Amino acid sequence: MFPLRRNRRLRANAAIRGLVRENIITANDFLVPLFVVEGKGIKEEILSMPNYYRHSLDTLVTEVKLLWSLGLRSVLLFVKVPDNLKDNKGTEALNADGLMQRAIKTVKNTCPDIIIMTDVALDPYSSFGHDGIVEEGKIINDDTIEVLAEMSVSHAEAGANIVAPSDMMDGRILSIREALEDEGFVDVGIMSYSAKYASAFYGPFRDALDSAPGFGDKKTYQMDPANRHEAMRETEMDIDEGADIVMVKPGMAYLDIVREIKNEFDVPVAVYQVSGEYAMIKAAAEKGWLNHDEVMMESIMAFKRAGADVIASYFAKDVIKLLS
């Protein structure tokens, strides 16, 4: 009862605030997304994502070395596939000498101990820009998960530590787990995009990879932003099917989902601070409407406080540099 209890006593100065702080951000919290393109000597800024880049394999080496020097130990690889290699079945995704497979090997050779996670979905390889095989304007679930399983094995053969299916097809986690087991990759993990919403926040990412859907939208397989209980069902199914880590995407607008999953399930929970979230902070800071570093740090702390064990963020390098 006031005045015996004064909460401000523990806010009096920076030292005591640090002493009683409930959550701490470290480099171990982060998963760094990396965009890879064909070519040589390419470090190309993404217009809608200021200060973030697409890398060819040679500049990827430099970037990975920098991440390692900063204490960042986990990366998530995405590839921008040339249009002439795209088709409806994502055939290029299974190419043992494809861009993803070469990127995995390049990163592994550069930093053998870094954790390599890989995007598993058809949209970068699809002539339709969708996450699955298309027939008569519909996304075909069961044929798609067969390809995703083969893709995951191909990534594991190249040296991936964890595959990250982002497609939201039903049953894909079990299909991938069984395929990995059958091929002897029992130690390759799965980070499932369990609660991936059909969000308007993905725009800059699709620009980065040229992977926007060629028709319609992704609402028949990604989740309705209105739904909370559905996220719990999806997560429970993925865990039952063999997911090692579950992810919520996007991040900031879905902190309630992060917290509920963390409370309900005893598995690591990842969250993805997506391209639209990054772009909004960058744009507002550029106009002088927000303090870039303060908002960046507050947004990351919000993920940690909500219960995220892993934070995929384009701000990872900036955060660690600021902390150090």
Short mmCIF file of C-alpha atoms in Angstrom, two decimals:
data_model
loop_
_atom_site.label_atom_id
_atom_site.label_comp_id
_atom_site.label_asym_id
_atom_site.label_seq_id
_atom_site.Cartn_x
_atom_site.Cartn_y
_atom_site.Cartn_z
CA MET A 1 0.00 0.00 0.00
CA PHE A 2 1.26 3.48 -0.91
CA PRO A 3 3.55 4.99 0.36
CA LEU A 4 5.18 1.82 1.71
CA ARG A 5 5.32 0.38 -1.80
CA ARG A 6 6.78 2.81 -4.35
CA ASN A 7 7.45 1.15 -7.70
CA ARG A 8 9.55 4.09 -8.85
CA ARG A 9 12.31 3.09 -6.41
CA LEU A 10 13.35 0.42 -8.89
CA ARG A 11 13.37 2.91 -11.78
CA ALA A 12 15.56 5.54 -10.10
CA ASN A 13 18.62 5.19 -12.33
CA ALA A 14 20.08 3.12 -15.17
CA ALA A 15 22.00 0.82 -12.85
CA ILE A 16 19.00 -0.31 -10.84
CA ARG A 17 16.83 -0.57 -13.95
CA GLY A 18 19.45 -2.89 -15.40
CA LEU A 19 19.61 -4.90 -12.19
CA VAL A 20 15.90 -5.76 -12.21
CA ARG A 21 15.38 -5.94 -15.99
CA GLU A 22 13.32 -9.01 -16.84
CA ASN A 23 14.53 -9.56 -20.40
CA ILE A 24 17.97 -9.15 -21.98
CA ILE A 25 18.74 -9.07 -25.71
CA THR A 26 21.86 -10.88 -26.92
CA ALA A 27 23.27 -12.02 -30.25
CA ASN A 28 22.04 -15.54 -29.45
CA ASP A 29 18.45 -14.35 -29.86
CA PHE A 30 18.80 -13.59 -33.56
CA LEU A 31 18.27 -15.36 -36.84
CA VAL A 32 19.59 -13.27 -39.75
CA PRO A 33 17.72 -13.47 -43.08
CA LEU A 34 19.98 -13.37 -46.14
CA PHE A 35 18.91 -12.89 -49.77
CA VAL A 36 21.05 -14.61 -52.40
CA VAL A 37 21.18 -13.97 -56.16
CA GLU A 38 23.12 -15.33 -59.11
CA GLY A 39 26.10 -13.37 -60.40
CA LYS A 40 29.39 -12.07 -59.08
CA GLY A 41 30.35 -9.01 -57.08
CA ILE A 42 26.70 -8.18 -56.36
CA LYS A 43 25.64 -6.35 -53.24
CA GLU A 44 22.38 -4.77 -54.35
CA GLU A 45 20.27 -2.67 -52.00
CA ILE A 46 16.57 -3.54 -51.89
CA LEU A 47 14.75 -0.29 -52.62
CA SER A 48 11.85 -0.94 -50.25
CA MET A 49 14.23 -2.18 -47.52
CA PRO A 50 16.87 0.54 -47.06
CA ASN A 51 20.31 -0.70 -46.00
CA TYR A 52 19.43 -4.33 -46.71
CA TYR A 53 20.94 -6.18 -49.65
CA ARG A 54 20.82 -9.05 -52.08
CA HIS A 55 24.17 -10.85 -52.26
CA SER A 56 25.87 -12.97 -54.88
CA LEU A 57 27.80 -15.90 -53.48
CA ASP A 58 31.12 -14.05 -53.28
CA THR A 59 29.75 -11.07 -51.35
CA LEU A 60 27.73 -13.50 -49.24
CA VAL A 61 31.06 -14.79 -47.92
CA THR A 62 31.98 -11.31 -46.70
CA GLU A 63 28.58 -10.82 -45.10
CA VAL A 64 28.65 -14.14 -43.27
CA LYS A 65 32.13 -13.43 -41.91
CA LEU A 66 30.86 -10.07 -40.60
CA LEU A 67 27.87 -11.71 -38.93
CA TRP A 68 30.12 -14.26 -37.26
CA SER A 69 32.46 -11.53 -36.01
CA LEU A 70 29.48 -9.80 -34.39
CA GLY A 71 28.49 -12.97 -32.56
CA LEU A 72 25.51 -13.71 -34.82
CA ARG A 73 25.47 -17.47 -35.23
CA SER A 74 22.33 -18.32 -37.25
CA VAL A 75 21.24 -17.38 -40.77
CA LEU A 76 18.10 -18.01 -42.79
CA LEU A 77 18.73 -18.30 -46.54
CA PHE A 78 16.39 -17.16 -49.32
CA VAL A 79 17.14 -17.19 -53.04
CA LYS A 80 16.03 -15.04 -55.97
CA VAL A 81 15.60 -17.44 -58.85
CA PRO A 82 15.90 -16.25 -62.49
CA ASP A 83 12.59 -16.27 -64.33
CA ASN A 84 13.83 -18.71 -66.97
CA LEU A 85 14.30 -21.36 -64.26
CA LYS A 86 10.79 -21.06 -62.85
CA ASP A 87 7.96 -23.47 -63.60
CA ASN A 88 4.75 -24.66 -61.97
CA LYS A 89 6.35 -27.58 -60.14
CA GLY A 90 9.41 -25.75 -58.80
CA THR A 91 11.73 -28.13 -60.60
CA GLU A 92 14.78 -25.92 -60.01
CA ALA A 93 14.32 -26.29 -56.25
CA LEU A 94 15.55 -29.89 -56.55
CA ASN A 95 18.66 -29.04 -58.57
CA ALA A 96 21.67 -30.28 -56.57
CA ASP A 97 23.66 -27.44 -58.15
CA GLY A 98 20.91 -24.86 -57.69
CA LEU A 99 21.45 -21.46 -56.13
CA MET A 100 20.16 -22.49 -52.70
CA GLN A 101 22.30 -25.59 -52.61
CA ARG A 102 25.40 -23.60 -53.62
CA ALA A 103 24.56 -20.90 -51.07
CA ILE A 104 24.34 -23.49 -48.29
CA LYS A 105 27.74 -24.91 -49.23
CA THR A 106 29.26 -21.43 -49.50
CA VAL A 107 28.08 -20.44 -46.03
CA LYS A 108 29.12 -23.79 -44.55
CA ASN A 109 32.60 -23.50 -46.06
CA THR A 110 32.92 -19.91 -44.82
CA CYS A 111 31.77 -20.54 -41.25
CA PRO A 112 31.50 -24.28 -40.55
CA ASP A 113 29.88 -23.76 -37.14
CA ILE A 114 27.20 -21.29 -38.18
CA ILE A 115 23.60 -22.54 -38.07
CA ILE A 116 22.16 -22.60 -41.58
CA MET A 117 18.39 -22.52 -41.92
CA THR A 118 16.80 -22.62 -45.35
CA ASP A 119 13.49 -21.46 -46.75
CA VAL A 120 11.39 -24.34 -48.02
CA ALA A 121 8.54 -23.21 -50.28
CA LEU A 122 7.77 -23.16 -53.99
CA ASP A 123 7.08 -19.45 -54.45
CA PRO A 124 10.67 -18.42 -55.37
CA TYR A 125 10.71 -21.19 -57.99
CA SER A 126 7.11 -20.96 -59.19
CA SER A 127 6.12 -19.37 -62.46
CA PHE A 128 2.89 -18.44 -60.67
CA GLY A 129 4.58 -17.00 -57.56
CA HIS A 130 2.57 -19.26 -55.28
CA ASP A 131 3.77 -21.58 -52.51
CA GLY A 132 2.37 -24.65 -54.18
CA ILE A 133 1.65 -26.36 -57.48
CA VAL A 134 -1.22 -24.68 -59.32
CA GLU A 135 -3.97 -26.49 -61.21
CA GLU A 136 -6.96 -24.64 -62.65
CA GLY A 137 -6.31 -21.67 -60.38
CA LYS A 138 -6.09 -23.75 -57.18
CA ILE A 139 -3.11 -24.61 -55.02
CA ILE A 140 -2.73 -28.40 -54.90
CA ASN A 141 -1.75 -29.43 -51.39
CA ASP A 142 -0.68 -33.07 -51.51
CA ASP A 143 1.41 -32.92 -54.68
CA THR A 144 3.13 -29.84 -53.28
CA ILE A 145 4.22 -31.45 -50.03
CA GLU A 146 5.97 -34.22 -51.96
CA VAL A 147 8.11 -31.56 -53.65
CA LEU A 148 8.73 -29.79 -50.34
CA ALA A 149 9.97 -33.04 -48.82
CA GLU A 150 12.39 -33.58 -51.71
CA MET A 151 13.51 -29.97 -51.45
CA SER A 152 14.23 -30.39 -47.75
CA VAL A 153 16.35 -33.48 -48.39
CA SER A 154 18.26 -31.58 -51.06
CA HIS A 155 19.00 -28.79 -48.58
CA ALA A 156 20.11 -31.31 -45.98
CA GLU A 157 22.44 -32.97 -48.50
CA ALA A 158 24.01 -29.56 -49.18
CA GLY A 159 24.64 -29.01 -45.46
CA ALA A 160 21.60 -27.25 -43.99
CA ASN A 161 21.17 -27.63 -40.24
CA ILE A 162 17.48 -26.74 -40.13
CA VAL A 163 14.88 -26.54 -42.89
CA ALA A 164 12.15 -23.93 -42.55
CA PRO A 165 8.95 -24.69 -44.47
CA SER A 166 7.10 -21.41 -44.96
CA ASP A 167 4.43 -22.65 -47.36
CA MET A 168 1.50 -23.43 -45.00
CA MET A 169 0.48 -26.62 -46.82
CA ASP A 170 -1.33 -29.16 -44.64
CA GLY A 171 0.77 -32.15 -43.61
CA ARG A 172 4.08 -30.82 -44.87
CA ILE A 173 5.91 -31.17 -41.57
CA LEU A 174 5.23 -34.90 -41.34
CA SER A 175 6.13 -35.38 -45.00
CA ILE A 176 9.42 -33.51 -44.54
CA ARG A 177 10.27 -35.29 -41.27
CA GLU A 178 9.68 -38.71 -42.80
CA ALA A 179 11.75 -37.86 -45.87
CA LEU A 180 14.65 -36.61 -43.77
CA GLU A 181 14.52 -39.72 -41.59
CA ASP A 182 14.38 -42.02 -44.61
CA GLU A 183 17.53 -40.42 -46.04
CA GLY A 184 19.42 -40.59 -42.75
CA PHE A 185 19.19 -36.89 -41.84
CA VAL A 186 17.92 -37.56 -38.35
CA ASP A 187 19.76 -34.54 -36.89
CA VAL A 188 18.45 -31.99 -39.39
CA GLY A 189 15.79 -29.94 -37.64
CA ILE A 190 12.55 -28.35 -38.81
CA MET A 191 11.50 -24.81 -38.00
CA SER A 192 7.89 -24.64 -39.07
CA TYR A 193 6.15 -21.42 -39.98
CA SER A 194 3.23 -22.68 -37.91
CA ALA A 195 1.24 -19.47 -37.61
CA LYS A 196 1.93 -17.63 -40.86
CA TYR A 197 -0.75 -15.09 -41.59
CA ALA A 198 -1.95 -13.79 -44.96
CA SER A 199 -0.50 -10.40 -44.16
CA ALA A 200 -0.10 -7.09 -45.96
CA PHE A 201 3.28 -6.66 -44.24
CA TYR A 202 5.16 -8.92 -46.70
CA GLY A 203 5.35 -6.51 -49.65
CA PRO A 204 9.04 -5.51 -49.54
CA PHE A 205 10.12 -9.15 -49.10
CA ARG A 206 8.30 -10.15 -52.26
CA ASP A 207 10.05 -7.30 -54.06
CA ALA A 208 13.39 -8.62 -52.77
CA LEU A 209 12.82 -12.08 -54.25
CA ASP A 210 10.44 -11.24 -57.11
CA SER A 211 8.04 -13.77 -55.60
CA ALA A 212 4.70 -11.95 -55.55
CA PRO A 213 1.78 -14.19 -56.61
CA GLY A 214 1.01 -13.90 -60.30
CA PHE A 215 -2.71 -14.17 -59.66
CA GLY A 216 -5.02 -13.90 -56.67
CA ASP A 217 -3.57 -13.96 -53.18
CA LYS A 218 -2.41 -16.51 -50.59
CA LYS A 219 -5.49 -16.52 -48.40
CA THR A 220 -6.45 -20.11 -49.24
CA TYR A 221 -3.36 -21.41 -47.43
CA GLN A 222 -1.98 -18.65 -45.19
CA MET A 223 -3.98 -17.81 -42.08
CA ASP A 224 -6.73 -15.23 -41.58
CA PRO A 225 -5.39 -12.35 -39.42
CA ALA A 226 -8.67 -12.48 -37.47
CA ASN A 227 -7.97 -15.94 -36.05
CA ARG A 228 -6.24 -16.84 -32.78
CA HIS A 229 -7.51 -20.35 -32.00
CA GLU A 230 -6.54 -21.51 -35.48
CA ALA A 231 -2.92 -20.60 -34.70
CA MET A 232 -3.02 -22.94 -31.74
CA ARG A 233 -4.41 -25.79 -33.85
CA GLU A 234 -1.79 -25.26 -36.55
CA THR A 235 1.01 -25.17 -33.98
CA GLU A 236 -0.17 -28.30 -32.19
CA MET A 237 -0.38 -30.19 -35.48
CA ASP A 238 3.11 -29.12 -36.53
CA ILE A 239 4.60 -30.18 -33.19
CA ASP A 240 2.82 -33.53 -33.42
CA GLU A 241 4.20 -33.96 -36.95
CA GLY A 242 7.78 -33.32 -35.85
CA ALA A 243 8.53 -29.58 -35.80
CA ASP A 244 11.46 -28.66 -33.54
CA ILE A 245 10.83 -24.90 -33.56
CA VAL A 246 7.56 -23.12 -34.37
CA MET A 247 7.33 -19.64 -35.84
CA VAL A 248 4.83 -16.78 -35.82
CA LYS A 249 4.89 -14.46 -38.83
CA PRO A 250 4.53 -11.45 -38.97
CA GLY A 251 5.76 -10.25 -35.60
CA MET A 252 4.67 -6.97 -34.07
CA ALA A 253 0.97 -7.23 -34.88
CA TYR A 254 0.85 -10.83 -33.60
CA LEU A 255 2.50 -10.65 -30.18
CA ASP A 256 -0.63 -12.14 -28.62
CA ILE A 257 -0.08 -15.27 -30.72
CA VAL A 258 3.58 -15.49 -29.68
CA ARG A 259 2.65 -15.31 -26.01
CA GLU A 260 -0.20 -17.80 -26.27
CA ILE A 261 1.92 -20.36 -28.12
CA LYS A 262 4.74 -19.89 -25.61
CA ASN A 263 2.36 -20.44 -22.71
CA GLU A 264 0.76 -23.51 -24.25
CA PHE A 265 3.62 -25.47 -25.85
CA ASP A 266 7.01 -26.54 -24.51
CA VAL A 267 9.01 -25.91 -27.71
CA PRO A 268 11.18 -22.98 -28.85
CA VAL A 269 9.10 -20.20 -30.40
CA ALA A 270 10.43 -18.02 -33.21
CA VAL A 271 9.01 -14.77 -34.48
CA TYR A 272 9.73 -13.01 -37.77
CA GLN A 273 9.96 -9.22 -37.81
CA VAL A 274 8.99 -9.02 -41.45
CA SER A 275 10.00 -6.68 -44.23
CA GLY A 276 6.99 -4.40 -43.85
CA GLU A 277 7.76 -3.85 -40.17
CA TYR A 278 11.37 -3.07 -41.04
CA ALA A 279 10.36 -0.73 -43.87
CA MET A 280 7.89 1.20 -41.70
CA ILE A 281 10.50 1.93 -39.05
CA LYS A 282 13.05 2.92 -41.68
CA ALA A 283 10.60 5.22 -43.50
CA ALA A 284 9.36 6.94 -40.35
CA ALA A 285 12.90 7.43 -39.09
CA GLU A 286 14.00 8.84 -42.44
CA LYS A 287 11.28 11.48 -42.16
CA GLY A 288 12.31 12.30 -38.62
CA TRP A 289 9.03 11.10 -37.15
CA LEU A 290 10.60 8.37 -34.97
CA ASN A 291 13.98 7.78 -33.37
CA HIS A 292 15.32 4.87 -35.40
CA ASP A 293 17.47 3.18 -32.77
CA GLU A 294 15.02 3.59 -29.91
CA VAL A 295 12.09 2.18 -31.90
CA MET A 296 14.24 -0.63 -33.28
CA MET A 297 15.33 -1.68 -29.80
CA GLU A 298 11.83 -1.37 -28.36
CA SER A 299 10.39 -3.53 -31.11
CA ILE A 300 12.99 -6.27 -30.51
CA MET A 301 12.41 -6.16 -26.77
CA ALA A 302 8.68 -6.55 -27.38
CA PHE A 303 9.33 -9.86 -29.14
CA LYS A 304 11.54 -11.04 -26.30
CA ARG A 305 9.03 -9.98 -23.65
CA ALA A 306 6.21 -11.74 -25.52
CA GLY A 307 8.15 -14.98 -25.20
CA ALA A 308 10.10 -15.38 -28.44
CA ASP A 309 13.18 -17.60 -28.15
CA VAL A 310 14.33 -16.81 -31.70
CA ILE A 311 13.93 -13.46 -33.47
CA ALA A 312 14.34 -13.30 -37.24
CA SER A 313 15.03 -9.66 -38.00
CA TYR A 314 16.65 -7.47 -40.64
CA PHE A 315 17.80 -5.28 -37.74
CA ALA A 316 19.99 -8.00 -36.18
CA LYS A 317 23.33 -6.43 -37.13
CA ASP A 318 22.22 -2.94 -36.11
CA VAL A 319 20.97 -4.15 -32.75
CA ILE A 320 24.18 -6.00 -31.90
CA LYS A 321 26.35 -3.09 -32.99
CA LEU A 322 24.29 -0.77 -30.80
CA LEU A 323 24.50 -3.09 -27.80
CA SER A 324 28.26 -3.37 -28.12
#
